[in-house]
């Protein structure tokens, strides 16, 4: 039989911070998918480049602008 889980167990698990911590500012890094539109000179159209970035307090201004 499975172990019964109490509400206190569920609440303590949900309260834990998940993710990697930044070495500089010691906050949790939030994953973000950044999409950049790059114009093509050959076809005169726009292609989109997707890039995964981890955002924390110390690099927030550089990424968000």
PDB file of C-alpha atoms in Angstrom:
ATOM      1  CA  UNK A   1       0.000   0.000   0.000  1.00  0.00           C
ATOM      2  CA  UNK A   2       1.089   3.534  -0.658  1.00  0.00           C
ATOM      3  CA  UNK A   3       2.034   5.894   2.129  1.00  0.00           C
ATOM      4  CA  UNK A   4      -0.715   8.369   2.905  1.00  0.00           C
ATOM      5  CA  UNK A   5       0.327  11.947   2.423  1.00  0.00           C
ATOM      6  CA  UNK A   6      -0.916  14.559   4.865  1.00  0.00           C
ATOM      7  CA  UNK A   7      -1.684  18.174   4.115  1.00  0.00           C
ATOM      8  CA  UNK A   8       1.402  19.266   6.062  1.00  0.00           C
ATOM      9  CA  UNK A   9       3.593  17.101   3.797  1.00  0.00           C
ATOM     10  CA  UNK A  10       2.055  18.637   0.687  1.00  0.00           C
ATOM     11  CA  UNK A  11       2.416  22.192   2.024  1.00  0.00           C
ATOM     12  CA  UNK A  12       6.064  21.737   2.992  1.00  0.00           C
ATOM     13  CA  UNK A  13       6.887  20.290  -0.427  1.00  0.00           C
ATOM     14  CA  UNK A  14       5.171  23.184  -2.228  1.00  0.00           C
ATOM     15  CA  UNK A  15       6.984  25.769  -0.090  1.00  0.00           C
ATOM     16  CA  UNK A  16      10.443  24.569  -1.107  1.00  0.00           C
ATOM     17  CA  UNK A  17      12.259  26.684  -3.685  1.00  0.00           C
ATOM     18  CA  UNK A  18      13.081  24.698  -6.785  1.00  0.00           C
ATOM     19  CA  UNK A  19      15.825  25.501  -9.255  1.00  0.00           C
ATOM     20  CA  UNK A  20      19.471  26.471  -9.365  1.00  0.00           C
ATOM     21  CA  UNK A  21      20.795  29.344  -7.287  1.00  0.00           C
ATOM     22  CA  UNK A  22      22.945  32.161  -8.637  1.00  0.00           C
ATOM     23  CA  UNK A  23      26.470  32.330  -7.234  1.00  0.00           C
ATOM     24  CA  UNK A  24      26.543  36.158  -7.141  1.00  0.00           C
ATOM     25  CA  UNK A  25      23.151  37.208  -5.775  1.00  0.00           C
ATOM     26  CA  UNK A  26      21.987  33.884  -4.217  1.00  0.00           C
ATOM     27  CA  UNK A  27      18.508  34.013  -5.778  1.00  0.00           C
ATOM     28  CA  UNK A  28      16.767  31.249  -7.723  1.00  0.00           C
ATOM     29  CA  UNK A  29      17.376  31.417 -11.487  1.00  0.00           C
ATOM     30  CA  UNK A  30      14.154  31.481 -13.498  1.00  0.00           C
ATOM     31  CA  UNK A  31      14.276  29.786 -16.918  1.00  0.00           C
ATOM     32  CA  UNK A  32      13.124  31.940 -19.811  1.00  0.00           C
ATOM     33  CA  UNK A  33      12.715  31.337 -23.547  1.00  0.00           C
ATOM     34  CA  UNK A  34      13.873  34.449 -25.382  1.00  0.00           C
ATOM     35  CA  UNK A  35      12.747  34.886 -29.006  1.00  0.00           C
ATOM     36  CA  UNK A  36      14.637  37.368 -31.183  1.00  0.00           C
ATOM     37  CA  UNK A  37      13.501  38.459 -34.649  1.00  0.00           C
ATOM     38  CA  UNK A  38      16.429  38.604 -37.082  1.00  0.00           C
ATOM     39  CA  UNK A  39      15.833  40.226 -40.485  1.00  0.00           C
ATOM     40  CA  UNK A  40      17.254  38.306 -43.458  1.00  0.00           C
ATOM     41  CA  UNK A  41      18.983  40.395 -46.123  1.00  0.00           C
ATOM     42  CA  UNK A  42      18.573  37.758 -48.863  1.00  0.00           C
ATOM     43  CA  UNK A  43      14.866  36.993 -48.604  1.00  0.00           C
ATOM     44  CA  UNK A  44      13.673  40.267 -46.991  1.00  0.00           C
ATOM     45  CA  UNK A  45      11.824  38.296 -44.331  1.00  0.00           C
ATOM     46  CA  UNK A  46      12.205  37.852 -40.596  1.00  0.00           C
ATOM     47  CA  UNK A  47      13.461  34.666 -39.016  1.00  0.00           C
ATOM     48  CA  UNK A  48      13.078  33.986 -35.320  1.00  0.00           C
ATOM     49  CA  UNK A  49      15.886  32.676 -33.118  1.00  0.00           C
ATOM     50  CA  UNK A  50      14.955  30.945 -29.854  1.00  0.00           C
ATOM     51  CA  UNK A  51      17.377  31.033 -26.947  1.00  0.00           C
ATOM     52  CA  UNK A  52      17.022  29.685 -23.388  1.00  0.00           C
ATOM     53  CA  UNK A  53      18.264  32.031 -20.661  1.00  0.00           C
ATOM     54  CA  UNK A  54      18.360  31.809 -16.860  1.00  0.00           C
ATOM     55  CA  UNK A  55      17.257  35.091 -15.242  1.00  0.00           C
ATOM     56  CA  UNK A  56      18.125  36.189 -11.700  1.00  0.00           C
ATOM     57  CA  UNK A  57      18.429  39.550  -9.938  1.00  0.00           C
ATOM     58  CA  UNK A  58      21.981  40.281 -11.117  1.00  0.00           C
ATOM     59  CA  UNK A  59      21.322  39.815 -14.884  1.00  0.00           C
ATOM     60  CA  UNK A  60      17.681  40.914 -14.985  1.00  0.00           C
ATOM     61  CA  UNK A  61      18.352  44.397 -16.419  1.00  0.00           C
ATOM     62  CA  UNK A  62      20.605  43.088 -19.208  1.00  0.00           C
ATOM     63  CA  UNK A  63      18.030  40.574 -20.421  1.00  0.00           C
ATOM     64  CA  UNK A  64      14.835  42.609 -20.053  1.00  0.00           C
ATOM     65  CA  UNK A  65      16.485  45.812 -21.284  1.00  0.00           C
TER      66      UNK A  65
END
